[in-house]
PDB file of C-alpha atoms in Angstrom:
ATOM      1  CA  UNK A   1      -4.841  54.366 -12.030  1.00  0.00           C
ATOM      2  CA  UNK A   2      -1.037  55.152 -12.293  1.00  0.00           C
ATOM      3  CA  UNK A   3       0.035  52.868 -10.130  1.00  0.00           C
ATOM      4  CA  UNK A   4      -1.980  49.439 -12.067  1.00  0.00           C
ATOM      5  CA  UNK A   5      -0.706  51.026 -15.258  1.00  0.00           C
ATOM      6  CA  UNK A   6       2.987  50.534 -14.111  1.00  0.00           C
ATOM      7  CA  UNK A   7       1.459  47.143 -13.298  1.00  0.00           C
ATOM      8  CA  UNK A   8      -0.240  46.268 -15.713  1.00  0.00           C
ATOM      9  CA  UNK A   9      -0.329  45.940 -20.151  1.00  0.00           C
ATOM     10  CA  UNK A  10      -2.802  48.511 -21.807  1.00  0.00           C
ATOM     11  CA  UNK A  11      -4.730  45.199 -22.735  1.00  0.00           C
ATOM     12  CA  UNK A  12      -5.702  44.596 -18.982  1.00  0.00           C
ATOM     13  CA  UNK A  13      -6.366  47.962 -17.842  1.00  0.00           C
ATOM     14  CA  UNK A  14      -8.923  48.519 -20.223  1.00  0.00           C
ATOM     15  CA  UNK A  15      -9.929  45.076 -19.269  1.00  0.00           C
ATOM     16  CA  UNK A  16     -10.510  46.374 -15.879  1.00  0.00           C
ATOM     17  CA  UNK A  17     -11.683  50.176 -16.302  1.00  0.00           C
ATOM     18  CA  UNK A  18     -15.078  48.185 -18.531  1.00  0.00           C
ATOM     19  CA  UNK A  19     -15.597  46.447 -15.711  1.00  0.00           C
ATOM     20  CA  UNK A  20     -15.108  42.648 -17.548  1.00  0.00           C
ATOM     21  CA  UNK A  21     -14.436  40.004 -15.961  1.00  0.00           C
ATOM     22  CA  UNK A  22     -11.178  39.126 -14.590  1.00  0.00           C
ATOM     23  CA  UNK A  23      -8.820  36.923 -12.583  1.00  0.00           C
ATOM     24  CA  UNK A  24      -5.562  36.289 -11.977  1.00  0.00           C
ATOM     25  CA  UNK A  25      -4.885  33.582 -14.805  1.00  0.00           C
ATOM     26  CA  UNK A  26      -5.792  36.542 -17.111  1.00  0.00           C
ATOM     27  CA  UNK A  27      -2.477  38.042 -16.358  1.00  0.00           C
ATOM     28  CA  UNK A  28       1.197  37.636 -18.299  1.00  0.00           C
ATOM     29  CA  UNK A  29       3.990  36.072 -16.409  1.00  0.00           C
ATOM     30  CA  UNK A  30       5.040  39.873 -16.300  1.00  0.00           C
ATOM     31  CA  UNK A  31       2.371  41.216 -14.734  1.00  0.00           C
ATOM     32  CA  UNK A  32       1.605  38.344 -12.198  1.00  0.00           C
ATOM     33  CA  UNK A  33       5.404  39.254 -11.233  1.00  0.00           C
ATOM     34  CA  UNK A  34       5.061  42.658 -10.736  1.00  0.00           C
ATOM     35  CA  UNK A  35       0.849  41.968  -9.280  1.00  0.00           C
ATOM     36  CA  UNK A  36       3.166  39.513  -6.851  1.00  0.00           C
ATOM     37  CA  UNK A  37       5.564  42.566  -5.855  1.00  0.00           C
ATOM     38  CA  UNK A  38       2.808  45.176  -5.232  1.00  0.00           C
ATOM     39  CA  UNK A  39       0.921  42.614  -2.893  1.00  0.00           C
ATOM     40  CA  UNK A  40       3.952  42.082  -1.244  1.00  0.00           C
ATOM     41  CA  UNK A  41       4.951  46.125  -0.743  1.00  0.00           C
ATOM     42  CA  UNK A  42       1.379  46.630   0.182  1.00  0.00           C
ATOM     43  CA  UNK A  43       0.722  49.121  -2.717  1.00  0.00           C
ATOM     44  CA  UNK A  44      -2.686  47.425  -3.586  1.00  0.00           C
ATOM     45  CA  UNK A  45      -4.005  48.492   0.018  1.00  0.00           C
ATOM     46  CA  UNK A  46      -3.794  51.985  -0.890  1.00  0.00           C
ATOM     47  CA  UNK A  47      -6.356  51.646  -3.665  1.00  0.00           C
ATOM     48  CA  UNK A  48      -8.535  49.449  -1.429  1.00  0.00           C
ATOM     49  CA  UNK A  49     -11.064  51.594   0.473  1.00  0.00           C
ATOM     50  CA  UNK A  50     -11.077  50.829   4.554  1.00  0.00           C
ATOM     51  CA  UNK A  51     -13.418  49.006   6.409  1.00  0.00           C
ATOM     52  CA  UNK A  52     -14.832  49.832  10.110  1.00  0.00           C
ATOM     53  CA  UNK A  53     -16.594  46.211  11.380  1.00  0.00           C
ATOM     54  CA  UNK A  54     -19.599  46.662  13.057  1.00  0.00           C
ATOM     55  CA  UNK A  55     -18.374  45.503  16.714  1.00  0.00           C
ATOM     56  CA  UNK A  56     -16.293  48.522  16.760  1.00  0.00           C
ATOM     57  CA  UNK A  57     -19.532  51.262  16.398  1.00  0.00           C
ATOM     58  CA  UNK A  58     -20.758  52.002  19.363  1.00  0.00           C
ATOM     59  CA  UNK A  59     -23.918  50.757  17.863  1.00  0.00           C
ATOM     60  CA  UNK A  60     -22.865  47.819  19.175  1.00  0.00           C
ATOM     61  CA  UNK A  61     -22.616  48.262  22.767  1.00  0.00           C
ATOM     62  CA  UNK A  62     -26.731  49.232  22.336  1.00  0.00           C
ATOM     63  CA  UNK A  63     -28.118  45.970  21.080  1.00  0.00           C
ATOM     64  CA  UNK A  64     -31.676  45.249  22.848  1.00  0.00           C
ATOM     65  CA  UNK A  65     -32.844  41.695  22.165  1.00  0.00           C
ATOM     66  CA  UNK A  66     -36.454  40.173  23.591  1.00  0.00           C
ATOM     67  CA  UNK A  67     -36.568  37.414  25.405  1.00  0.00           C
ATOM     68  CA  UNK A  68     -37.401  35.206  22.552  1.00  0.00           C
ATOM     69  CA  UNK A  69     -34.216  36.772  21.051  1.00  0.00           C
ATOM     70  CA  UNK A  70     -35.429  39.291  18.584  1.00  0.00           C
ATOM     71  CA  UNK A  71     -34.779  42.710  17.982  1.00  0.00           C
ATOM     72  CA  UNK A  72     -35.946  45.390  20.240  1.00  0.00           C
ATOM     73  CA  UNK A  73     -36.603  49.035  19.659  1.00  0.00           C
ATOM     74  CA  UNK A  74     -32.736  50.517  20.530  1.00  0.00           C
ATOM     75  CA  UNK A  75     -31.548  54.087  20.530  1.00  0.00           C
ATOM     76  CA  UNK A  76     -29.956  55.951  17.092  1.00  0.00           C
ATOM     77  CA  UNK A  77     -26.187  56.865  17.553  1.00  0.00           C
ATOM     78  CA  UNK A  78     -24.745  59.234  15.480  1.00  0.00           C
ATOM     79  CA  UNK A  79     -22.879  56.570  13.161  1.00  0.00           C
ATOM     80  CA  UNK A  80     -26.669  55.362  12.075  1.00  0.00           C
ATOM     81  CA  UNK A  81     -28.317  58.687  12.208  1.00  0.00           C
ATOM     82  CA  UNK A  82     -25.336  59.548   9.297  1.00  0.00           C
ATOM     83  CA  UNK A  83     -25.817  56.178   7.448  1.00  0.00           C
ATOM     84  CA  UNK A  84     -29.333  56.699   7.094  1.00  0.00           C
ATOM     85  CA  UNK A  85     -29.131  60.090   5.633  1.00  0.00           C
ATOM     86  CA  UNK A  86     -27.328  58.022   2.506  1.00  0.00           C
ATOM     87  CA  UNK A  87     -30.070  56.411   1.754  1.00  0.00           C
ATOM     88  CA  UNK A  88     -28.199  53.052   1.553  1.00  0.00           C
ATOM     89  CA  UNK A  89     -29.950  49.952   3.096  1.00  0.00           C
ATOM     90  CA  UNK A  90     -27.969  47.468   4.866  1.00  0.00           C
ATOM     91  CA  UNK A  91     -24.494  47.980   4.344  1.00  0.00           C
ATOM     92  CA  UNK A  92     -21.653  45.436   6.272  1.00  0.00           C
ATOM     93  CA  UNK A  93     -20.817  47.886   8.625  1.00  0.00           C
ATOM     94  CA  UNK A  94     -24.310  48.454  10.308  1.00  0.00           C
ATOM     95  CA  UNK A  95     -24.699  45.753  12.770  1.00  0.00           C
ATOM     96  CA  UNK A  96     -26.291  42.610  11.230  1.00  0.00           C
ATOM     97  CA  UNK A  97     -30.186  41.484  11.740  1.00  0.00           C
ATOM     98  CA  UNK A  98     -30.799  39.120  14.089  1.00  0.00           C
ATOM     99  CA  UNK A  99     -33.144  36.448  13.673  1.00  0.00           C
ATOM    100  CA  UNK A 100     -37.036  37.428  12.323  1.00  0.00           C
ATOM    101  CA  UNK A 101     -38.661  34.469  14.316  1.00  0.00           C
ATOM    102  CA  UNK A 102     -37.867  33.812  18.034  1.00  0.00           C
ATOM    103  CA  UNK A 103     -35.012  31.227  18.870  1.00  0.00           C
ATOM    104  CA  UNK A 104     -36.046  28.332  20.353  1.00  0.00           C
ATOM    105  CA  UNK A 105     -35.030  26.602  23.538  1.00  0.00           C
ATOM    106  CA  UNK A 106     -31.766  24.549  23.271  1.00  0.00           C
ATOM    107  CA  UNK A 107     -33.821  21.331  24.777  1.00  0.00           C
ATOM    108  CA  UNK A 108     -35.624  21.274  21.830  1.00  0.00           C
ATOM    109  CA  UNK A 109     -32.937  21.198  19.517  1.00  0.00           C
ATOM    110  CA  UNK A 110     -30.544  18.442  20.837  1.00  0.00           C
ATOM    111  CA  UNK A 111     -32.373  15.695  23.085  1.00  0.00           C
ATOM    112  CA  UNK A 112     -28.637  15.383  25.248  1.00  0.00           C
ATOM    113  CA  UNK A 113     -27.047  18.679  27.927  1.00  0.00           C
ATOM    114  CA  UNK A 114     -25.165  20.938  25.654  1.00  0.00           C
ATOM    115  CA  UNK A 115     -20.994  20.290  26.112  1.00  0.00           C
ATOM    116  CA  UNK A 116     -19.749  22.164  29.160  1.00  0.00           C
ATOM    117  CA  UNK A 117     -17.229  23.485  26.516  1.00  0.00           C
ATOM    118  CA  UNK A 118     -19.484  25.278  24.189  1.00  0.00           C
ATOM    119  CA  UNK A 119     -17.877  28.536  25.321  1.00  0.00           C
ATOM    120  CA  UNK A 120     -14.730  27.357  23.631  1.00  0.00           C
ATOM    121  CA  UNK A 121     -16.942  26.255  20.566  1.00  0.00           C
ATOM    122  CA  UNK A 122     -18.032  30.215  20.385  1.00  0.00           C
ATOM    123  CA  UNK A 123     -14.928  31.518  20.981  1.00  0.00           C
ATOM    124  CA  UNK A 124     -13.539  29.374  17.708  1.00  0.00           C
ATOM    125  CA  UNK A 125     -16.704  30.080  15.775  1.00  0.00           C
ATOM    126  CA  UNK A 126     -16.443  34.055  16.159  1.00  0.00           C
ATOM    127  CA  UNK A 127     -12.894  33.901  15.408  1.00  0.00           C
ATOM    128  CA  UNK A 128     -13.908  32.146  11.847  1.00  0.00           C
ATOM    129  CA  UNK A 129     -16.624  34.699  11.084  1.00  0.00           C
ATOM    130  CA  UNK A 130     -14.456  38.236  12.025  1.00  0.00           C
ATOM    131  CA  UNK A 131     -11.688  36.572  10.313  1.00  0.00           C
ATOM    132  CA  UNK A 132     -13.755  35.799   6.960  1.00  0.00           C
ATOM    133  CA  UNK A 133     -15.406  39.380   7.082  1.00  0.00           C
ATOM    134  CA  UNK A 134     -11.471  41.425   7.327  1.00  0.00           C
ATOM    135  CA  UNK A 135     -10.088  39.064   4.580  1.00  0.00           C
ATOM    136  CA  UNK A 136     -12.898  40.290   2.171  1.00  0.00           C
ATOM    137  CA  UNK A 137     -12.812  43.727   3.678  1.00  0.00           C
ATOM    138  CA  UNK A 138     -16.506  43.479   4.831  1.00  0.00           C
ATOM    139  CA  UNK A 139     -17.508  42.683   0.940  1.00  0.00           C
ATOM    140  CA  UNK A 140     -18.216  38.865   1.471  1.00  0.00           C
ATOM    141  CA  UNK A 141     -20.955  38.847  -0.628  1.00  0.00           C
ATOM    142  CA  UNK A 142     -18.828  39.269  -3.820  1.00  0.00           C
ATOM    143  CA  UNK A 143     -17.806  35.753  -3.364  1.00  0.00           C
ATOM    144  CA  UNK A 144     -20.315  33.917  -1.020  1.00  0.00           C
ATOM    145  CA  UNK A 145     -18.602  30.504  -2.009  1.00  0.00           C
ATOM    146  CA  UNK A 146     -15.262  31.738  -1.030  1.00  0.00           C
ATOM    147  CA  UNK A 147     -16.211  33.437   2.172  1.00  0.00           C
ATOM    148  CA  UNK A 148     -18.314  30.442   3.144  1.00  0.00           C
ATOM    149  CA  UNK A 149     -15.324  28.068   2.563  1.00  0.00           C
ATOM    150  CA  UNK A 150     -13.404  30.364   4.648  1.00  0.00           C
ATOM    151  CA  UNK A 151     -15.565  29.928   7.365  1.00  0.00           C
ATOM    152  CA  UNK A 152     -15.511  26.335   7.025  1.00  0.00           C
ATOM    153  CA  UNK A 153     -11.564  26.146   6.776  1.00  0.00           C
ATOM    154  CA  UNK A 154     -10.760  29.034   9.718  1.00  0.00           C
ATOM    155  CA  UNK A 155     -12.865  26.683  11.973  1.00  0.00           C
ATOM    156  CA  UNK A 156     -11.974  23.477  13.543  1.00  0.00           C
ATOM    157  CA  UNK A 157     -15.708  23.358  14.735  1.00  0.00           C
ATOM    158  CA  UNK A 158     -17.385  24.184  11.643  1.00  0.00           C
ATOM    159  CA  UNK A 159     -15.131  22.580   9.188  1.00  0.00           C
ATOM    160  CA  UNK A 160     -13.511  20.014  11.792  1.00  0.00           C
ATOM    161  CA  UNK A 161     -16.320  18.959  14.038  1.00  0.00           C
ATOM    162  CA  UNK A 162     -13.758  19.305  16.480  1.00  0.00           C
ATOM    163  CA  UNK A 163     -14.975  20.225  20.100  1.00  0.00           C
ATOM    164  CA  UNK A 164     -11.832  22.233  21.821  1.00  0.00           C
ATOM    165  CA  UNK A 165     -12.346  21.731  25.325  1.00  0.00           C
ATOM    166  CA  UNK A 166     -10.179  24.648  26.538  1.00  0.00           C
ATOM    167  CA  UNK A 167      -9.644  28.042  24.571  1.00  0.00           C
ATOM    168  CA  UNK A 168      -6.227  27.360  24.132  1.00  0.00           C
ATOM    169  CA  UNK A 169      -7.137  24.412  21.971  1.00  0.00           C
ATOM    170  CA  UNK A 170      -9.721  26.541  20.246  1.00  0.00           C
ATOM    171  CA  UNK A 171      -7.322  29.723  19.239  1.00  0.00           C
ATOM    172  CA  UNK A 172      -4.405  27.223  18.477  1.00  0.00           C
ATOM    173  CA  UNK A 173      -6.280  25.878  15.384  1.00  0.00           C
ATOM    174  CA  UNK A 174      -7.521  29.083  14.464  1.00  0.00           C
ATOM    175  CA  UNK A 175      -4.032  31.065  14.992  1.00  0.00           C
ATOM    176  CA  UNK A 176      -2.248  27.933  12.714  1.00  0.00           C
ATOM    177  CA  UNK A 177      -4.998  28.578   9.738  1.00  0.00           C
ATOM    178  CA  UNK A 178      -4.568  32.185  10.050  1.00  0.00           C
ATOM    179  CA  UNK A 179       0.071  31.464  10.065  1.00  0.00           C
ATOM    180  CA  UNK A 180      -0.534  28.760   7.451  1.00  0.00           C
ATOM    181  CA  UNK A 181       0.540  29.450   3.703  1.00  0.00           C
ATOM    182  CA  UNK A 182      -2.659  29.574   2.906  1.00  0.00           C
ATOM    183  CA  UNK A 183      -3.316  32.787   4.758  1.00  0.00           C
ATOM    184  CA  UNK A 184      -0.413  33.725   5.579  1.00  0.00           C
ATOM    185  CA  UNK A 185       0.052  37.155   3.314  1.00  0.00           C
ATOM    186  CA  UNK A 186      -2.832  38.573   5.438  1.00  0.00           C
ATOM    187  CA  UNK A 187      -0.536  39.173   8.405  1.00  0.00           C
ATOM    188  CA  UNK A 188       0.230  36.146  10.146  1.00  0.00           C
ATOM    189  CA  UNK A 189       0.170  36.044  14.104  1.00  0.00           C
ATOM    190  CA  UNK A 190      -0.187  40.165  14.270  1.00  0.00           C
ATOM    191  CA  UNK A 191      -3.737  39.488  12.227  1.00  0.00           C
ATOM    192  CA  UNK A 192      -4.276  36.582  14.508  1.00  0.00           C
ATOM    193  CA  UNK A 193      -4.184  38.618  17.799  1.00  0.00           C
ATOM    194  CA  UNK A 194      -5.846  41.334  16.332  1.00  0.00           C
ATOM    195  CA  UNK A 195      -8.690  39.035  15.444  1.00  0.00           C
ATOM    196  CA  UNK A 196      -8.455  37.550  19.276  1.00  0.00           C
ATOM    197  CA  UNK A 197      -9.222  41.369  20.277  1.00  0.00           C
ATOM    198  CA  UNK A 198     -12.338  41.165  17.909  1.00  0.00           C
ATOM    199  CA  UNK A 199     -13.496  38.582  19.830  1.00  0.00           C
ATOM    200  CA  UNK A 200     -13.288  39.745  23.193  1.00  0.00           C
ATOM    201  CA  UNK A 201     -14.487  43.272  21.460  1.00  0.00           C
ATOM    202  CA  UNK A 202     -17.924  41.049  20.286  1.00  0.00           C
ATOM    203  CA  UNK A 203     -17.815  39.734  24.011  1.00  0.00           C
ATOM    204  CA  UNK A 204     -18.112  42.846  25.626  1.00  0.00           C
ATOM    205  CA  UNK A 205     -21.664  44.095  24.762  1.00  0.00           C
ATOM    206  CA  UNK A 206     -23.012  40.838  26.103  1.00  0.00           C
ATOM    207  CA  UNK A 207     -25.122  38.054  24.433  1.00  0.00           C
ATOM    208  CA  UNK A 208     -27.191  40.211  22.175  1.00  0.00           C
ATOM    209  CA  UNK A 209     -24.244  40.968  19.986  1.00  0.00           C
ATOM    210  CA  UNK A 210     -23.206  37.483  19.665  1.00  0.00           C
ATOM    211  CA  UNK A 211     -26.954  36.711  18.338  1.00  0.00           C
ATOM    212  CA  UNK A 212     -26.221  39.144  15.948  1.00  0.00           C
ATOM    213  CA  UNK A 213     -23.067  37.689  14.613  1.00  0.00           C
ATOM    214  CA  UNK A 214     -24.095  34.199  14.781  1.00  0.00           C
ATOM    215  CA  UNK A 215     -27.115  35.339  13.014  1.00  0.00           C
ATOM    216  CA  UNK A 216     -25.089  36.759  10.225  1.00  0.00           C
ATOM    217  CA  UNK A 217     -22.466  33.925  10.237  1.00  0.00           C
ATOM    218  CA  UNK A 218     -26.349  31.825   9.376  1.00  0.00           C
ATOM    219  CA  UNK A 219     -26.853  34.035   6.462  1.00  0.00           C
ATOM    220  CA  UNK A 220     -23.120  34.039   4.948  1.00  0.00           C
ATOM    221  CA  UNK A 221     -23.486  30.139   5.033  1.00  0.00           C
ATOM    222  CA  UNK A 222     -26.892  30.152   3.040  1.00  0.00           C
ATOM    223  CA  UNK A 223     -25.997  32.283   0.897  1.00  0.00           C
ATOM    224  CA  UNK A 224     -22.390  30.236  -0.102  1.00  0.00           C
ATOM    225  CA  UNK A 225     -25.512  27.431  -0.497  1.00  0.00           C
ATOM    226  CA  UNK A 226     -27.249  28.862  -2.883  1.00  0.00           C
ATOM    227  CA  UNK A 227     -24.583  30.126  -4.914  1.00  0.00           C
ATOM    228  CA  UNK A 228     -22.711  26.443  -5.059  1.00  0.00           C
ATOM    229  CA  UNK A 229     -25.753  24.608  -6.072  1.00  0.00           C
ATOM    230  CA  UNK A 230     -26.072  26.870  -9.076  1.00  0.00           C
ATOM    231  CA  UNK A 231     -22.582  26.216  -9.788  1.00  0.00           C
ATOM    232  CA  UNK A 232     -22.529  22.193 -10.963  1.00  0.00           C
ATOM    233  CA  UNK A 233     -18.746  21.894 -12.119  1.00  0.00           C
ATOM    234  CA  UNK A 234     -17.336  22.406  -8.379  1.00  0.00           C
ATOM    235  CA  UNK A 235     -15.722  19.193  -7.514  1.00  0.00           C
ATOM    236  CA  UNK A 236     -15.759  19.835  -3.730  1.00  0.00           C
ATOM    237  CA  UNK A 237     -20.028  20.778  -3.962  1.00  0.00           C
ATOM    238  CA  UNK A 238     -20.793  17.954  -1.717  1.00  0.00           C
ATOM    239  CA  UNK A 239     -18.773  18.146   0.581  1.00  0.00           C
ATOM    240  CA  UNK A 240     -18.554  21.876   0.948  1.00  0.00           C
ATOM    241  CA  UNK A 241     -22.509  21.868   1.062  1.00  0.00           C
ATOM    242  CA  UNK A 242     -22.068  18.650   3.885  1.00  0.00           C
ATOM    243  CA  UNK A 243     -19.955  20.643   6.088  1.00  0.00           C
ATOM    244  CA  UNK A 244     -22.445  24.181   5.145  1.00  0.00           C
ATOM    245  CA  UNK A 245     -24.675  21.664   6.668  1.00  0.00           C
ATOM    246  CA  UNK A 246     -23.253  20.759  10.179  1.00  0.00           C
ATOM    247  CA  UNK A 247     -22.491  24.589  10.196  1.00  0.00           C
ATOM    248  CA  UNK A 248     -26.278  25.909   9.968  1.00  0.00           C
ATOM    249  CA  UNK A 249     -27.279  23.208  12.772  1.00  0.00           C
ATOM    250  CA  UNK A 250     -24.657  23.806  14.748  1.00  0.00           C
ATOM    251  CA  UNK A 251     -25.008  27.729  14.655  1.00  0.00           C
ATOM    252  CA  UNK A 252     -28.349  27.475  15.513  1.00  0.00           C
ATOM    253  CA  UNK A 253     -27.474  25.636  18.031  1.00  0.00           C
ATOM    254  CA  UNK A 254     -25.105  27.806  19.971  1.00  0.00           C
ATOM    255  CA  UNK A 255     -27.231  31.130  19.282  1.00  0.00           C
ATOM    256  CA  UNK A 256     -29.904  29.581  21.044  1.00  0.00           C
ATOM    257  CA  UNK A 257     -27.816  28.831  23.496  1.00  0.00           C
ATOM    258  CA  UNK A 258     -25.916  31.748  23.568  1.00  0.00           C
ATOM    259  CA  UNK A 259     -29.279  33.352  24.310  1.00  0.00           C
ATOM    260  CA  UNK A 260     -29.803  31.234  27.559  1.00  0.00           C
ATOM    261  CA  UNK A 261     -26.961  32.510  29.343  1.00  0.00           C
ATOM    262  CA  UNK A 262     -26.443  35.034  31.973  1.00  0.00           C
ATOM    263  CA  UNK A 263     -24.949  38.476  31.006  1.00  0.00           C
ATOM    264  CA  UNK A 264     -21.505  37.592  32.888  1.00  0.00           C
ATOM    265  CA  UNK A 265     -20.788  34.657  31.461  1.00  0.00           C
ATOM    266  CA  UNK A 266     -19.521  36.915  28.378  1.00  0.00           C
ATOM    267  CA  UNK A 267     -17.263  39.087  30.846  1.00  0.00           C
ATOM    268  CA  UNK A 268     -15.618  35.704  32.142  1.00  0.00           C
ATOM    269  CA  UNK A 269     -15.110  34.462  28.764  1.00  0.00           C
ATOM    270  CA  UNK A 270     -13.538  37.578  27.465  1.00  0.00           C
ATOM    271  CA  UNK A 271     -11.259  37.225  30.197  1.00  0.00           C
ATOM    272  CA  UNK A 272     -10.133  33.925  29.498  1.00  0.00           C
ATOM    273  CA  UNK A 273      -9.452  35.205  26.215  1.00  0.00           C
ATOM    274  CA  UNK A 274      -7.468  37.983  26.940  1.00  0.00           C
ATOM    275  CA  UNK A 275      -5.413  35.856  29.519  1.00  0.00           C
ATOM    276  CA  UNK A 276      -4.448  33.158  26.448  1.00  0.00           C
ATOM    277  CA  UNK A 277      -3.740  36.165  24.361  1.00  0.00           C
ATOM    278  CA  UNK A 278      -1.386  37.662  26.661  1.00  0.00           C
ATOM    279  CA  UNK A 279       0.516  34.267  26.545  1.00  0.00           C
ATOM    280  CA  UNK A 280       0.988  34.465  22.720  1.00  0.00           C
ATOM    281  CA  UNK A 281       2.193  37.925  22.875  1.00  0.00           C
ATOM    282  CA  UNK A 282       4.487  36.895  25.749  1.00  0.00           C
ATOM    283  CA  UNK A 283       5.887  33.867  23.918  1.00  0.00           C
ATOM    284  CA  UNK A 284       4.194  31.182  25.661  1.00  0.00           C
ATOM    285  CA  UNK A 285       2.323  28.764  22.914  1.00  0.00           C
ATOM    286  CA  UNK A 286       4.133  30.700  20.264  1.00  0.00           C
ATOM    287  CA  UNK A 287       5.473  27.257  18.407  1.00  0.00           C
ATOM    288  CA  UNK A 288       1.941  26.162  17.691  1.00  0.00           C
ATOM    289  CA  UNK A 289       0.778  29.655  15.987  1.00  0.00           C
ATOM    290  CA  UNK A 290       3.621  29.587  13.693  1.00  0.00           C
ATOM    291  CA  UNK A 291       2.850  26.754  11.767  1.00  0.00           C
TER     292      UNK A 291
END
């Protein structure tokens, strides 16, 4: 605590050890200067314990789905075998559930083909979802409403309805959120094409691990439901919960898509990826990500 007392009055760090509520309104010109400072110096990320995502165990290269898209019987790796001996239950490292009933066939979701460009769709949507779960440091569920508007603001699908119909058009959107002010402090474009790498890294197992995410991204939407229609004085409630909406259906959608495809359609993808990736770090398409 020697570092938030040189930050902080006496007042607030008592505030804080008695676990009150507290934001950053609560704080004196002073200390919002010298809060500002440490943010900027990086101070605060020493006192912020690190997070490993789940699509970098090697858990997740063993993911066995049925073909109805639920969860086989897989082997233990040592990462579970030492998680279990905690005697935690889930915890937002361990790779997510998937679905409990079995996904049903795209055809009897939408009566029309699915867009030849739903690929791109994914490739936007996974972005959104590994983006929301390293800006709360795998905690999401401390602030379902935020993470869920996250979701909905990192994605020109979800929060759009755009349809990209290359991934070039898909990352752009997602690079400029991630370069915008808004975001900006997390890293700008050397988050952004660390988050590309996520996705190709969710890719590379195959479909089954997509399932899984999309099946989390599902809960972490329903749960920034619930939460907003408990809270009544949110000005944006209706359209946030519109948009929450579009997101379920369309989630579902894709997972049960996803599940229809062949195993290298994910390897082809991931290449595509890494190819528009390259381009950004070579300087191609730069303009657009710095927005």
């Amino acid at each position: 605590m020697d570092f938030l007392d040189s930050v902080l009055s006496e007042e607030t760090v008592q505030k804080v050890l008695s676990g009150g509520p507290i934001n950053f309104d609560d704080f004196s010109a002073e200390e919002k200067k010298h809060f500002r400072r440490a943010v900027a110096s990086g101070e605060l990320s020493k006192l912020v314990e690190s997070w490993d995502p789940w699509w970098l165990k090697s858990s997740a290269r063993t993911i066995f789905l049925g073909k109805e898209g639920t969860r086989l019987a897989q082997p233990h790796t040592e990462e579970e075998a030492s998680s279990s001996h905690d005697g935690a239950g889930h915890q937002p490292s361990e790779i997510p559930p998937v679905p409990d009933t079995s996904l049903p066939p795209v055809r009897k979701l939408v009566s029309r083909e699915p867009s030849p460009f739903l690929s791109y769709h994914l490739a936007d949507i996974m972005y959104s979802y590994c983006f929301t779960q390293r800006l709360y440091n795998g905690d999401r569920q401390s602030d379902a409403i935020g993470s869920e508007t996250v979701v909905l603001s990192v994605s020109s699908v979800l929060g759009q309805a755009r349809q990209p119909e290359t991934v070039l058009e898909a990352l752009s959107y997602c690079l400029e959120r991630t370069c915008s002010p808004e975001y900006r402090h997390m890293g700008r474009l050397q988050l952004g094409l660390g988050l590309v790498d996520d996705v190709i890294l969710v890719m590379s197992p195959g479909g089954h691990a997509l399932i899984c995410l999309l099946s989390d991204l599902q809960k972490m939407v329903q749960a920034g439901e619930k939460e907003l229609k408990a809270e009544k004085t949110r000005k944006s409630k209706s359209e946030i919960r519109s948009k929450a909406e579009t997101c379920r259906e369309e989630g579902l959608c894709i997972m049960c898509w996803v599940h229809e495809q062949p195993g290298e359609a994910w390897s082809s993808l991931a290449a595509i990826v890494r190819a528009e990736k390259m381009d950004y770090r070579g300087g191609k398409n730069l303009p657009a990500a710095k927005k």
